[in-house]
Amino acid sequence: MNMLNNLKILFIGGLLALTLVAVVACSNSAEPTETLAVTEASTQQVSNVALSTAIPTPTETAASGTETSPTESVDSSDQPIQVAFEGGPDDTSTGDAITEAAEQAPEVVQLTPAEIVAAQEEHFANLYEDTVQSVVFIVTSSTQGVGSGSGFVWDEDGHIVTNYHVVQRANLITVKFFNGREYRADVVAFDPAADLAVIKLIDVDAEHDLIPIKIGTSADLRPGQTAIALGNPFGEEFTMTTGIVSAVTRTLKSGFSSYNIPAVIQTDASINPGNSGGPLLDKDGAVIGVNTQIVSETRQSSGVGFAVPVDLVNRVIPSLLEFGEHTYALMGISGLEVDLGVRENVGLEGDVVGAYVSGVTPNGPADTAGIRGDSTAAQFNTPTYDGDVIVSINSIRMNSMDDLIGYLALNTAPGDEIVVGVLRDGVEIAIPLTLGARPHVS
């Protein structure tokens, strides 16, 4: 019996031992341990997990800075947001961020030729509707008869910009808007040298909101860009024509001054008699010029029209409104384009460009500064090619005489100090010069 009891006790003890080993083994294999090298902030994020009281307390090894987590049986709402640890193998962004690989390429919309044309038509139609309220039809009466032209609203005070030649000698001016309203107008001031004038509406209706036209810039124009003319050709009111900028930095005689209009824009947008004074617009409906002249043997458009650049308008019109006149800077020279003939006669390198000084005004700014003109060109009309060649102003290269005229008109004022770079005897030298004032044209 004792033998049997001993066997029972041994058997039960063995079972208890096996059970204990099994429990330990199962708890060790089911516990997913993870050792992470983390920063202190990340350790706090991970350690803020609410653990079940039935799970043993995790062991920490302070010396190594690692943490071993026991098996966790917790509600999913208590789980921490997974974080990416610096330098770890799973160093990817989480949350709402979309990885580059997951980003889809933008959809490419293929338009048919008909859709492209329709989109262009819609754009031009919208541009016309947005701009035409700022354009006016001008009819003048004078001792020479009745004439007409175009213009545009400059400000809400009723000032209208147009060409000087449109209102020259007018004793009665009528201005008509697209909405049918008509007003008389008076001449405020004019600048014959740029063929620009300002007139002002009389007794504008209180209910008529004048909309100033959007003003752009002509500084960065390039041939090939869109050009849109709005005006009243041959009295056909509020006509829009389209084309491109054909050329820039032209110079043009205004017909009322010995000085040229600088930086003139050439366009093939149809310009005819009656368009004078109207705006030349860019593709966004902003003014880039004021239409002024055409080249034609038939007094109608031949595809060569010209506009006063809006950057000059932006200098002249405020002066006319404030002072009643605009004063241009004067250098006091006459010059020639540096072409092949000038290079050969002066002895210049083939890549030299600029303006050859054929003459200087006695006691003028250039003469006082020491710039040399040709010694015989002015007197005998036969140059000896011993004058200076202007190649820069204020370290900005002048590629032509047109560049020089444009720079002075658009960037300087009487009394300004400039530095003129000239080639003399094959050496480039810098000459300080104080600009004078151009005489006014009445």
XYZ file of N, CA and C in Angstrom, residues 253 258-260 330-338 342 354-362 364-367 371-379 381 383 387-390 400-402 404-405 408 433:
147
model
N 8.698 108.718 -85.198
C 8.416 110.151 -85.166
C 6.949 110.371 -84.817
N 10.843 116.932 -82.899
C 12.059 116.426 -83.531
C 12.582 115.187 -82.813
N 11.994 114.879 -81.657
C 12.409 113.706 -80.895
C 11.506 112.530 -81.209
N 12.080 111.328 -81.161
C 11.332 110.115 -81.472
C 10.578 109.590 -80.251
N 17.411 115.112 -70.988
C 18.164 115.463 -72.200
C 19.633 115.150 -71.995
N 20.206 114.433 -72.957
C 21.633 114.138 -72.924
C 22.413 115.109 -73.800
N 21.775 115.587 -74.848
C 22.410 116.576 -75.708
C 23.357 115.995 -76.742
N 22.919 114.916 -77.397
C 23.736 114.324 -78.460
C 22.845 113.996 -79.649
N 23.467 113.818 -80.798
C 22.835 113.160 -81.936
C 23.715 111.965 -82.253
N 23.090 110.891 -82.740
C 23.886 109.684 -82.913
C 23.435 108.822 -84.066
N 24.259 107.840 -84.338
C 24.012 106.874 -85.401
C 24.086 105.464 -84.828
N 23.372 104.571 -85.471
C 23.478 103.163 -85.113
C 24.881 102.665 -85.457
N 25.450 101.866 -84.566
C 26.755 101.268 -84.864
C 26.509 100.058 -85.764
N 29.960 101.862 -89.734
C 30.543 102.615 -88.629
C 31.712 101.837 -88.031
N 26.120 99.705 -80.150
C 25.871 100.902 -79.361
C 25.450 102.061 -80.232
N 25.818 103.274 -79.831
C 25.436 104.498 -80.548
C 26.687 105.336 -80.807
N 26.930 105.637 -82.083
C 28.051 106.501 -82.442
C 27.617 107.958 -82.292
N 28.386 108.746 -81.560
C 28.034 110.144 -81.303
C 28.473 110.981 -82.504
N 27.489 111.333 -83.329
C 27.799 112.127 -84.525
C 27.875 113.613 -84.203
N 27.272 114.011 -83.069
C 27.344 115.420 -82.700
C 26.901 115.628 -81.258
N 27.385 116.716 -80.656
C 26.961 117.089 -79.305
C 26.455 118.529 -79.345
N 25.440 118.820 -78.510
C 24.923 120.175 -78.406
C 25.918 121.037 -77.634
N 26.379 122.145 -78.230
C 27.344 122.994 -77.519
C 26.832 123.406 -76.147
N 25.828 121.664 -73.873
C 24.798 120.751 -73.356
C 25.399 119.776 -72.358
N 24.573 118.912 -71.788
C 25.055 117.966 -70.788
C 26.199 117.081 -71.262
N 26.109 116.536 -72.472
C 27.178 115.668 -72.971
C 28.451 116.456 -73.226
N 28.292 117.638 -73.808
C 29.459 118.485 -74.077
C 30.149 118.873 -72.774
N 31.953 114.300 -73.403
C 31.707 113.332 -74.476
C 31.998 113.997 -75.815
N 32.690 113.280 -76.661
C 33.134 113.838 -77.936
C 32.225 113.404 -79.083
N 31.818 114.366 -79.885
C 31.078 114.065 -81.097
C 32.010 114.062 -82.297
N 31.493 113.654 -83.453
C 32.274 113.667 -84.684
C 32.681 115.108 -85.009
N 33.916 115.295 -85.407
C 34.444 116.663 -85.563
C 33.925 117.368 -86.805
N 33.436 116.612 -87.776
C 32.999 117.268 -89.023
C 31.584 116.921 -89.455
N 30.952 115.949 -88.845
C 29.648 115.475 -89.321
C 28.595 116.564 -89.282
N 28.551 117.324 -88.187
C 27.526 118.344 -88.048
C 27.713 119.488 -89.041
N 28.971 119.824 -89.343
C 29.247 120.985 -90.194
C 29.187 120.649 -91.676
N 28.339 117.385 -92.905
C 27.528 116.196 -93.169
C 28.366 115.041 -93.712
N 31.039 112.595 -91.966
C 31.737 112.272 -90.719
C 33.179 111.827 -90.953
N 34.421 110.399 -83.325
C 33.606 110.624 -82.129
C 33.595 109.414 -81.214
N 33.007 109.595 -80.035
C 32.876 108.493 -79.077
C 31.770 107.534 -79.499
N 31.861 106.306 -78.998
C 30.813 105.305 -79.177
C 30.251 104.976 -77.799
N 28.964 105.281 -77.591
C 28.327 104.990 -76.307
C 27.917 103.519 -76.289
N 21.902 99.710 -79.217
C 21.578 100.537 -80.377
C 21.263 101.953 -79.916
N 21.130 102.857 -80.875
C 20.686 104.208 -80.573
C 19.254 104.185 -80.043
N 18.439 103.265 -80.555
C 17.075 103.127 -80.051
C 17.077 102.746 -78.576
N 19.316 103.518 -76.379
C 19.719 104.692 -75.614
C 18.539 105.654 -75.439
N 17.819 105.913 -76.521
C 16.659 106.814 -76.444
C 15.611 106.253 -75.496
N 16.710 106.472 -71.682
C 16.595 107.815 -71.119
C 15.141 108.186 -70.862
N 27.794 112.111 -65.982
C 27.037 113.122 -66.724
C 25.760 113.469 -65.954
